[in-house]
mmCIF file of C-alpha atoms in Angstrom:
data_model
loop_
_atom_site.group_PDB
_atom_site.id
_atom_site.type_symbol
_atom_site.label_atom_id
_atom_site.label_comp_id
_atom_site.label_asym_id
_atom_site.label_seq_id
_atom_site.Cartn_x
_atom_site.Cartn_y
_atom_site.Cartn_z
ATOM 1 C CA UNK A 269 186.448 113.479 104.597
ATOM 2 C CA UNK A 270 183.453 115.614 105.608
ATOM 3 C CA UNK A 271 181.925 114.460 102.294
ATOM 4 C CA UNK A 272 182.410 110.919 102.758
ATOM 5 C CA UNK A 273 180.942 111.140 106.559
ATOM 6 C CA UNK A 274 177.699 112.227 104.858
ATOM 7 C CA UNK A 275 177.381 110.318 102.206
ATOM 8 C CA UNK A 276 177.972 107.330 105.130
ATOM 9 C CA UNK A 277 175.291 108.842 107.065
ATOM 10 C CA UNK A 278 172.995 109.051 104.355
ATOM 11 C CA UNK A 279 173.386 105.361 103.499
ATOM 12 C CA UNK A 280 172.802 104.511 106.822
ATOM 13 C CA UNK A 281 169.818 106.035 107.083
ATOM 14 C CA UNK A 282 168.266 105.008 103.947
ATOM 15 C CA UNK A 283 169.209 101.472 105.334
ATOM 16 C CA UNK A 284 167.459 101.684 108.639
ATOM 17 C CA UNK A 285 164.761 103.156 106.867
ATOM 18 C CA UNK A 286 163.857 100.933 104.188
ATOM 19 C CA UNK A 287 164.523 97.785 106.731
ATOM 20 C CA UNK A 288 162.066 99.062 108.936
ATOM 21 C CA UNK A 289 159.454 99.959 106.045
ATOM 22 C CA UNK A 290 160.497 95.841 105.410
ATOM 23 C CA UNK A 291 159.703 94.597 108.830
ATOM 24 C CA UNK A 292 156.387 96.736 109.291
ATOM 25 C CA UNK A 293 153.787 93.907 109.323
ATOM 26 C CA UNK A 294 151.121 94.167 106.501
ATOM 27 C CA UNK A 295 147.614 95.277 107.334
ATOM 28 C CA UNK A 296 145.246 92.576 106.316
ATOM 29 C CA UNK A 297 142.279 93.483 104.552
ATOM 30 C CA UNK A 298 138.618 92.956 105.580
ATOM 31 C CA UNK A 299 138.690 89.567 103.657
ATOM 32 C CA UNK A 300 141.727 88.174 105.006
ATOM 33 C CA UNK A 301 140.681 89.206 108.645
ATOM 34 C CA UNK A 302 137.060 87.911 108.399
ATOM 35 C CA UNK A 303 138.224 84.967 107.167
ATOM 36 C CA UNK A 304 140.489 84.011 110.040
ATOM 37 C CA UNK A 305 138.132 84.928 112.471
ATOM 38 C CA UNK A 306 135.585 82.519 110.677
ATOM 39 C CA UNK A 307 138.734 79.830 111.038
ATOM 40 C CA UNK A 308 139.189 80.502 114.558
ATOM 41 C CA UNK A 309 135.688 80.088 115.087
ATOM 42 C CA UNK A 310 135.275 76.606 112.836
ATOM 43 C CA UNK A 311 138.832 75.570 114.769
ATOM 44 C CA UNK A 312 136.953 75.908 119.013
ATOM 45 C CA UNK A 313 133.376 75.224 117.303
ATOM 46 C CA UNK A 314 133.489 72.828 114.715
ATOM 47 C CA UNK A 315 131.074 74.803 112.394
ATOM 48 C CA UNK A 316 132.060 74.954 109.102
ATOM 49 C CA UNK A 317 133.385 78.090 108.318
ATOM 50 C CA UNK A 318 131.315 79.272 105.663
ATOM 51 C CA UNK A 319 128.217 78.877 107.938
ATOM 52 C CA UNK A 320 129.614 81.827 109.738
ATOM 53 C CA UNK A 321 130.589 83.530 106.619
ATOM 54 C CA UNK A 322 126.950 83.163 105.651
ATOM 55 C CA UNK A 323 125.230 84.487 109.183
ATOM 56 C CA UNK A 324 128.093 87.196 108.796
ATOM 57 C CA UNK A 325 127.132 88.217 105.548
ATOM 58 C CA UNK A 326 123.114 88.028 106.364
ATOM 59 C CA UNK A 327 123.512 90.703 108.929
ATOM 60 C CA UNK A 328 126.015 92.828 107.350
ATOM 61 C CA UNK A 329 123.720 93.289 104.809
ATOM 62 C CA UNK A 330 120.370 93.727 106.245
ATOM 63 C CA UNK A 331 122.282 96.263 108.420
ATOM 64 C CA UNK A 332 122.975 98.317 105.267
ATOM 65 C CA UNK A 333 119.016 98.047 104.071
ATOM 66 C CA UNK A 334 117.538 99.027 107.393
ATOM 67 C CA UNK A 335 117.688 102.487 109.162
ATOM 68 C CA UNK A 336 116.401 101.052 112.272
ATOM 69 C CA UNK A 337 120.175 99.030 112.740
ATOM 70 C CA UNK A 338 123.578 100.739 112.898
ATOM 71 C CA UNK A 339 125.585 100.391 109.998
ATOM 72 C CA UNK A 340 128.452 97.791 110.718
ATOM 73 C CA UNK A 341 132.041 99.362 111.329
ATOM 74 C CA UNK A 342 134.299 96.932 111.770
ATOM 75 C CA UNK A 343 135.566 93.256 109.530
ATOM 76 C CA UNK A 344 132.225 91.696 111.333
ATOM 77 C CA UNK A 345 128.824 92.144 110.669
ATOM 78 C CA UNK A 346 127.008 90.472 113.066
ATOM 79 C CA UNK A 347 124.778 92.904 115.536
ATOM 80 C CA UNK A 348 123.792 92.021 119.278
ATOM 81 C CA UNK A 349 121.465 95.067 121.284
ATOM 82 C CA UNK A 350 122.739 95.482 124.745
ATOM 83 C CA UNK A 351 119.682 94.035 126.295
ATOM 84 C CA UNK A 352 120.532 90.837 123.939
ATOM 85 C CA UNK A 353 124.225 90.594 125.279
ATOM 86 C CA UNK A 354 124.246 91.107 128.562
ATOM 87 C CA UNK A 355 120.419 89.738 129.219
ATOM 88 C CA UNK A 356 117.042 91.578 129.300
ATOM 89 C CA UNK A 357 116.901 91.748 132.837
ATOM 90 C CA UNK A 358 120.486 92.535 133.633
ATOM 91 C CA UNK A 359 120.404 95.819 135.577
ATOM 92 C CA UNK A 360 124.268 95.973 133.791
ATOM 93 C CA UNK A 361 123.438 96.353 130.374
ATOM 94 C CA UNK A 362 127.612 97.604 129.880
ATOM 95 C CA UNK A 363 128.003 94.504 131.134
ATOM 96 C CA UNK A 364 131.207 92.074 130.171
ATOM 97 C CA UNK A 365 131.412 89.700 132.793
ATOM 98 C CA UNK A 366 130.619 85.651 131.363
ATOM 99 C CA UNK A 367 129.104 84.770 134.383
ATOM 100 C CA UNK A 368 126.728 87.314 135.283
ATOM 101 C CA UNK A 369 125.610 87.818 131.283
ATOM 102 C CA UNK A 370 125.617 84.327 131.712
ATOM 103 C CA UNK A 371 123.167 84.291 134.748
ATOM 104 C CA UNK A 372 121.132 87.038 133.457
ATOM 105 C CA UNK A 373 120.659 84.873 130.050
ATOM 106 C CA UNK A 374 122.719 86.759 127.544
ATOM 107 C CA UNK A 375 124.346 85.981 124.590
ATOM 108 C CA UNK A 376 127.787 87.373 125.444
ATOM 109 C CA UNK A 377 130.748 85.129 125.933
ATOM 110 C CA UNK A 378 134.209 85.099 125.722
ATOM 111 C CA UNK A 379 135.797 84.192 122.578
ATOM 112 C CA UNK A 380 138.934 84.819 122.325
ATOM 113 C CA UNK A 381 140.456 83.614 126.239
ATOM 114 C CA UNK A 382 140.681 87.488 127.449
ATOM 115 C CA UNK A 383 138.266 86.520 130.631
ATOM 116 C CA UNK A 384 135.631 89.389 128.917
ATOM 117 C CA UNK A 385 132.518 89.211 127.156
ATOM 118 C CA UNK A 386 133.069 92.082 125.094
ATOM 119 C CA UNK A 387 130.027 93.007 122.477
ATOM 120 C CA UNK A 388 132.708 95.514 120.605
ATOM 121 C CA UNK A 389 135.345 92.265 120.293
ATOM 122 C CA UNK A 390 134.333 90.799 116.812
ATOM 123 C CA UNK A 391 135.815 87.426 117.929
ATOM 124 C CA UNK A 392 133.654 87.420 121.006
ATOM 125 C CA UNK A 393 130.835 88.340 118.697
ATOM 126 C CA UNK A 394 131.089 85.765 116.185
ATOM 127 C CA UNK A 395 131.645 82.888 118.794
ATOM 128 C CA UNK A 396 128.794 83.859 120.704
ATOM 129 C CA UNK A 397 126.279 83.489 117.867
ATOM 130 C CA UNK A 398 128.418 79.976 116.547
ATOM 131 C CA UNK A 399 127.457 78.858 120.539
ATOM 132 C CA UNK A 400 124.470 79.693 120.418
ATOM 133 C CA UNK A 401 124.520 77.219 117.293
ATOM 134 C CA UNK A 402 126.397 75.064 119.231
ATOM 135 C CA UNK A 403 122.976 73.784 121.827
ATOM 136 C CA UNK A 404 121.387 72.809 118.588
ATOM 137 C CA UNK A 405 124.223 70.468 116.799
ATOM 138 C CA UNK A 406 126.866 71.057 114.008
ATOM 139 C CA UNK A 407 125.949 69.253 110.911
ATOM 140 C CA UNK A 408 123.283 70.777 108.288
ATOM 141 C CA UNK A 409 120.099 70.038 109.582
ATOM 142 C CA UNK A 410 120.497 71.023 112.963
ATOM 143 C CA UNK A 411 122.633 74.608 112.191
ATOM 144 C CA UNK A 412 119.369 75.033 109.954
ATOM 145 C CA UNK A 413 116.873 75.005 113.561
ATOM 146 C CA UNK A 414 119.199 76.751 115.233
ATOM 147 C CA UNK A 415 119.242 79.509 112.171
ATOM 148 C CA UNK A 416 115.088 79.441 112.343
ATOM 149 C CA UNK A 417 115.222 79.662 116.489
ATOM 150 C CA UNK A 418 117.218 82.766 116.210
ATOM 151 C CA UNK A 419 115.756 84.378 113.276
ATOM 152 C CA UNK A 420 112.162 82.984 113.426
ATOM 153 C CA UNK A 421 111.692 83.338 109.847
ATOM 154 C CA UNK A 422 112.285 81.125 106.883
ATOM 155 C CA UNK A 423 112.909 82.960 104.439
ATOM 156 C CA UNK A 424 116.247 84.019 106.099
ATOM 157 C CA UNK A 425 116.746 79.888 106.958
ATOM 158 C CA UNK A 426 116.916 79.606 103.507
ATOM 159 C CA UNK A 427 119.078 82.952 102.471
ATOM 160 C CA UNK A 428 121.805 81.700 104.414
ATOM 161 C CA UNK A 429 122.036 78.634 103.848
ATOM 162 C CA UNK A 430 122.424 79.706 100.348
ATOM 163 C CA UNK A 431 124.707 82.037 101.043
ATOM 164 C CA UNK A 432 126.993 78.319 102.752
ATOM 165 C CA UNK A 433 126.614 76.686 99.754
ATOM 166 C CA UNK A 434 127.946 79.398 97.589
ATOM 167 C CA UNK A 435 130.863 80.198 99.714
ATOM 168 C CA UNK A 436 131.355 76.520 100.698
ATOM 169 C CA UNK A 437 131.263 76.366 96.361
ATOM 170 C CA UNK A 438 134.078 79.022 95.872
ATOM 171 C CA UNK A 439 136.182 78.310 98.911
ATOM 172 C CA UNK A 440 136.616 82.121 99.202
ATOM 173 C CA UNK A 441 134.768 85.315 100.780
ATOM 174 C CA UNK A 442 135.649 87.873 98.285
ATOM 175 C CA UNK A 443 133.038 87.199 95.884
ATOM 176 C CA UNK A 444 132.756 90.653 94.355
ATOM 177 C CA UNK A 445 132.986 90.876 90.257
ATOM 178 C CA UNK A 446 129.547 90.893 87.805
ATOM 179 C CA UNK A 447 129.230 90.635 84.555
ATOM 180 C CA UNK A 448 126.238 92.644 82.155
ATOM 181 C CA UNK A 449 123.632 89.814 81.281
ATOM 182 C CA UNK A 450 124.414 89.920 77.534
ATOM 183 C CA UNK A 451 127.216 89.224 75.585
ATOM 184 C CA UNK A 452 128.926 93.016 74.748
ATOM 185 C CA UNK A 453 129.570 91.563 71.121
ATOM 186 C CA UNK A 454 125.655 91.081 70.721
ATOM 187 C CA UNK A 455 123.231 93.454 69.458
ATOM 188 C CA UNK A 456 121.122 95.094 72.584
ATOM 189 C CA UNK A 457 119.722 98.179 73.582
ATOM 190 C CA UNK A 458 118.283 99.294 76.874
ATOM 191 C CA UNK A 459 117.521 102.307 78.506
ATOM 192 C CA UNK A 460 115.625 102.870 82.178
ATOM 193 C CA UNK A 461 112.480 101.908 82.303
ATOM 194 C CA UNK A 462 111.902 100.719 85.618
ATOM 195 C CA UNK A 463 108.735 102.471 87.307
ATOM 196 C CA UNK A 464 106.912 103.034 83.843
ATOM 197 C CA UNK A 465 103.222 102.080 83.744
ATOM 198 C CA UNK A 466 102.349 98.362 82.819
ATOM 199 C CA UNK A 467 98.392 97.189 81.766
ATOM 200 C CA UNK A 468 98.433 93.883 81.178
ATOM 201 C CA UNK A 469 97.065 92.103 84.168
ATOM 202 C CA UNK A 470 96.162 95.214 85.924
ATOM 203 C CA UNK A 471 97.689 98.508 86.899
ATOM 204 C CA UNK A 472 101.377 98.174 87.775
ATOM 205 C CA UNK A 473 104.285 99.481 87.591
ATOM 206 C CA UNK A 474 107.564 98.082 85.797
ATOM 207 C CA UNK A 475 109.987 96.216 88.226
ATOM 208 C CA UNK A 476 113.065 96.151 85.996
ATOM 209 C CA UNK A 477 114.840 96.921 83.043
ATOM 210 C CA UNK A 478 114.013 95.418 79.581
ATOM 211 C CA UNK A 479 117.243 94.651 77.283
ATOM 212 C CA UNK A 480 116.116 93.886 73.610
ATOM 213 C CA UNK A 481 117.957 91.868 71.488
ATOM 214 C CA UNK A 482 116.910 89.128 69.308
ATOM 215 C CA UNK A 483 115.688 85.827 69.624
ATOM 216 C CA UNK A 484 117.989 83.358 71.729
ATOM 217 C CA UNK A 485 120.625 85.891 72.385
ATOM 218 C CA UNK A 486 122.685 84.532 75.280
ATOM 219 C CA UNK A 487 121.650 85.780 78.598
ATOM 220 C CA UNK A 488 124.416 85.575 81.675
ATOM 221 C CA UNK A 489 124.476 85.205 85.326
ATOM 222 C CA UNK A 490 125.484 88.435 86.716
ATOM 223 C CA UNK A 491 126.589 88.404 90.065
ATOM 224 C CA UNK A 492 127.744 84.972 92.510
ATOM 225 C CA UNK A 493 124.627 83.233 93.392
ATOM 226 C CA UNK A 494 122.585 80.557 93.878
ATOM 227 C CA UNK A 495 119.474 79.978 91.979
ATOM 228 C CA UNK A 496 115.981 80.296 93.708
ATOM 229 C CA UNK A 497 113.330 80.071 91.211
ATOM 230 C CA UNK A 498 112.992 78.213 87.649
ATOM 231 C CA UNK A 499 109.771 77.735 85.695
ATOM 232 C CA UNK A 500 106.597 80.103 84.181
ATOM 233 C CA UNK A 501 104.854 82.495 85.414
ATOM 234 C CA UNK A 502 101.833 84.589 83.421
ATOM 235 C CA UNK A 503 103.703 87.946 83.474
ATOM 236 C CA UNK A 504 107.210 86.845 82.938
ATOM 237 C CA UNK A 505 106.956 83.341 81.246
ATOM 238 C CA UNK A 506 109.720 81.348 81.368
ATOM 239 C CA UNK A 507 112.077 82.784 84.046
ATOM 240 C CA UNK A 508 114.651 82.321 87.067
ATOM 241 C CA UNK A 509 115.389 83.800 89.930
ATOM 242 C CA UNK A 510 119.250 84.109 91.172
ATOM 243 C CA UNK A 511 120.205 85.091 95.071
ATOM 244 C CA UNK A 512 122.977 86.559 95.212
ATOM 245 C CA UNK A 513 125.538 87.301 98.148
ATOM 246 C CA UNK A 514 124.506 90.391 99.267
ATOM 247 C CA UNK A 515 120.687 89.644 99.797
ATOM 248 C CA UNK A 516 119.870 90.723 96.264
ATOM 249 C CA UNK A 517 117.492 88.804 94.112
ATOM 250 C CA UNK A 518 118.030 88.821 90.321
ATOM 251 C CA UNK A 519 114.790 88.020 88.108
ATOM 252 C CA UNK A 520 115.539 87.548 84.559
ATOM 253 C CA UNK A 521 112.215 87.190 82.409
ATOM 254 C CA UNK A 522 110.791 86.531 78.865
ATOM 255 C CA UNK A 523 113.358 83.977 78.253
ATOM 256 C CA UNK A 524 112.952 81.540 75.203
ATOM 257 C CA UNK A 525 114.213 78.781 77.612
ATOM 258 C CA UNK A 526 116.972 77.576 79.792
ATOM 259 C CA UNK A 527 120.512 76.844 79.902
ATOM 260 C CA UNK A 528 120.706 72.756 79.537
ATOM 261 C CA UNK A 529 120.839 70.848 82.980
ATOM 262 C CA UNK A 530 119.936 74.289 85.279
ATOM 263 C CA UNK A 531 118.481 73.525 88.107
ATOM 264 C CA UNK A 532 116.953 74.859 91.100
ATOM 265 C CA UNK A 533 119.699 75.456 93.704
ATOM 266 C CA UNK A 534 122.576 75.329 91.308
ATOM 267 C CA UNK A 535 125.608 77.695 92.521
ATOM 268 C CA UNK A 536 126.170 80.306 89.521
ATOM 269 C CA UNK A 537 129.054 82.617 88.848
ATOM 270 C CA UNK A 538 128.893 86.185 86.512
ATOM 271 C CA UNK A 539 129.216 85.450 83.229
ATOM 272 C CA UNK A 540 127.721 81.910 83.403
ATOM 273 C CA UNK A 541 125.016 80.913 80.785
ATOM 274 C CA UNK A 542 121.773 80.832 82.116
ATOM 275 C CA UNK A 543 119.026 80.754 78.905
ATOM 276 C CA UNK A 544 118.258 82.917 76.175
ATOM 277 C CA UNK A 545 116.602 85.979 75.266
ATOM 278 C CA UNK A 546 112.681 85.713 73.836
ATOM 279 C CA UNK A 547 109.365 86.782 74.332
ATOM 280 C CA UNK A 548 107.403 84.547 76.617
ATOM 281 C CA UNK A 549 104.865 85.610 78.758
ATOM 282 C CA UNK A 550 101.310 87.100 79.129
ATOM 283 C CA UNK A 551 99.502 84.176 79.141
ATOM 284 C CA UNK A 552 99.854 80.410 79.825
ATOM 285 C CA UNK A 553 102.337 78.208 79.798
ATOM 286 C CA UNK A 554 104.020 78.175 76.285
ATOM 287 C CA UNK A 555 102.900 81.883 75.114
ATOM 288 C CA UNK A 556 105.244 83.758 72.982
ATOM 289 C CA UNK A 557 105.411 86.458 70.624
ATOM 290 C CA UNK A 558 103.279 88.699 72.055
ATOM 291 C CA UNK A 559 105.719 91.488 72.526
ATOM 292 C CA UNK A 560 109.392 91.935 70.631
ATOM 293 C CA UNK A 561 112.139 90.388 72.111
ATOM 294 C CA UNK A 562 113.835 91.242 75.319
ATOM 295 C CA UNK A 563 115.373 90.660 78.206
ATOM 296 C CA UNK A 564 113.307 91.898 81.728
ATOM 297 C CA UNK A 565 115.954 92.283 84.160
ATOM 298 C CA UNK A 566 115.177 93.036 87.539
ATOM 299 C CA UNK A 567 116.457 93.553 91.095
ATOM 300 C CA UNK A 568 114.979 93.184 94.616
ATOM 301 C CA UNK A 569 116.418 94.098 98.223
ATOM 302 C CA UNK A 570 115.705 91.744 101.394
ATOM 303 C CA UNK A 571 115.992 93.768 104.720
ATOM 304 C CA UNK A 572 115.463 90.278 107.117
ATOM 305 C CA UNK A 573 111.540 91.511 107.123
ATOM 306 C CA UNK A 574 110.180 92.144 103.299
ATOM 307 C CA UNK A 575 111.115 92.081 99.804
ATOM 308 C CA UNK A 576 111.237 95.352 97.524
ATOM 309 C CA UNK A 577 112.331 96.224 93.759
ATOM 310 C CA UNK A 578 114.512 99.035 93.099
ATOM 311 C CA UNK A 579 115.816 99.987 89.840
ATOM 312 C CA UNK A 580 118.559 97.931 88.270
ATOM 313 C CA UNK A 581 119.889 100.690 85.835
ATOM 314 C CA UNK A 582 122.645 101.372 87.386
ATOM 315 C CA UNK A 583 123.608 98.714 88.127
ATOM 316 C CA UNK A 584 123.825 97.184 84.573
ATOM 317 C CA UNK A 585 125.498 100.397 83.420
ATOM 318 C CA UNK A 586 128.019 99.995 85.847
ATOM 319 C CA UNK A 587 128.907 96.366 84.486
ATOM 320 C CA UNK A 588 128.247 97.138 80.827
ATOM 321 C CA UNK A 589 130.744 99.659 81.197
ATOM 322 C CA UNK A 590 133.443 97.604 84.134
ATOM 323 C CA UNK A 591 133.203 94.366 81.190
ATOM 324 C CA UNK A 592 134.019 96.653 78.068
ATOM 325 C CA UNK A 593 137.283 98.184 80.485
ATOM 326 C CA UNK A 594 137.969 94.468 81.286
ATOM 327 C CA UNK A 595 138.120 93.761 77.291
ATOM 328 C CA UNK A 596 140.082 96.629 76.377
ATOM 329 C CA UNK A 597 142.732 95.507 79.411
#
């Protein structure tokens, strides 16, 4: 009897247990919570949601290329000083009040119906910059003013409205995979060489990585993007120039020529052919064969203020080696 009792008890237990492991609601993940905020926001607003992805995104990552911005915590990236907020001359600069920071000439506002303008609510933060959209119009010409009113520069204009089009493209946030530039099946070789000492043209140092392989080997987006830059240039020849997501730029040089019917503001995806592999460049428009054949990969950071190179090695080790474990799965 004892024996049964426990065994009862035990059942019980592993009952209530596992029913309440069942009703414990799932934590959604960065994506999935962005995302709805962007929804909410599109639903009071009528700003297309990926407009907001793309602002979101802009600031998150400028924030992780500056030292002279916090680094963002939280499922939004989008960063407000105090003195912004709540109003340069509001002697409350803790303030949370709607009218007062309203008053004083702040960005704060409520956004999600709590009666507080809250700069550490995300939803009050990402409605506050979509209303301050909101005096300038909705539709694409007029978010793009607003975009150069706050930022003041065009180059960051154009970045996110890249950024729209790409999410806008996809339908989705998580835009996160890459792929090497080559094929893995193709012969190549590469090895750092960013930094190294170039002559022709002058004294400079190499911005990239060089990947040989032979002529017309196919050469792949590598990252979600949108493409910035097509044509010649003396130093690289034929070339283009892909923006990705996350503010980086991604120069691929030397190429023989391009993928039929690329154009200049085409959305790309890893993986997607681009052109080929050759040896254009040093010269004119139409030089070749100056130099064996190879692939000049490089990479470039925007901060929101100016435009460096930093060495893609890594990088393309890292997706050489995530493709081959994709292959072998």
């Amino acid at each position: 009897m004892r024996l049964l009792i426990l065994v009862s008890l035990l059942i019980s237990s592993v009952f209530i247990h596992t029913t309440a492991v069942k009703a414990e609601p799932k934590e959604p993940d960065l994506y999935e919570k962005r995302m709805s905020i962007y929804k909410k926001v599109e639903a009071v607003t009528q700003i297309p949601w990926y407009y907001l992805a793309a602002i979101d995104q802009y600031e998150r990552n400028i924030r992780e290329a500056r030292k002279d911005l916090p680094k963002a915590e939280g499922a939004i990236g989008i960063y407000f000083t105090p003195e912004k907020w709540c109003g340069a001359l509001n002697p409350n600069q803790s303030d949370t009040n709607p009218k007062s920071i309203h008053f004083f000439n702040g960005f704060g506002v409520d956004g999600n119906g709590d009666g507080q303008a809250n700069l550490s609510d995300e939803e009050d933060v990402m409605y506050a910059f979509a209303h301050h959209l909101l005096n300038y119009g909705v539709d694409h010409d007029n978010l793009k003013i607003g975009l150069w009113d706050y930022y003041k520069r065009d180059k960051t204009v154009r970045i996110i409205i890249g950024k729209a089009k790409i999410y806008k493209h996809f339908g989705r946030i998580n835009l996160t995979e890459h792929a090497f530039p080559v094929p893995l099946n193709w012969n190549y070789s590469y090895k750092s060489t960013w930094g190294d000492a170039r002559g022709w043209g002058g004294r400079r140092i190499h911005e990239g990585t060089d990947i040989f392989a032979d002529y017309s080997v196919p050469v792949r987006a590598t990252s979600y993007g949108i493409v910035e830059m097509k044509g010649w240039n003396r130093y690289g020849g034929w070339r283009i120039g892909i923006r990705d997501i996350n503010n980086n730029y991604h120069y691929f040089a030397h190429l023989s020529g391009f993928s039929k019917g690329l154009t200049v503001g085409q959305v790309v995806e890893p993986g997607m052919l681009i052109g080929g592999v050759g040896s254009t460049g040093y010269g004119p428009p139409g030089t070749s064969g100056k130099f064996p054949p190879h692939l000049h990969y490089g990479m470039y950071k925007d901060n929101g203020y100016t435009e460096w190179s930093y060495d893609p090695y890594p990088h393309l080790k890292l997706w050489e080696r995530q493709e081959r474990q994709k292959r072998r799965k």
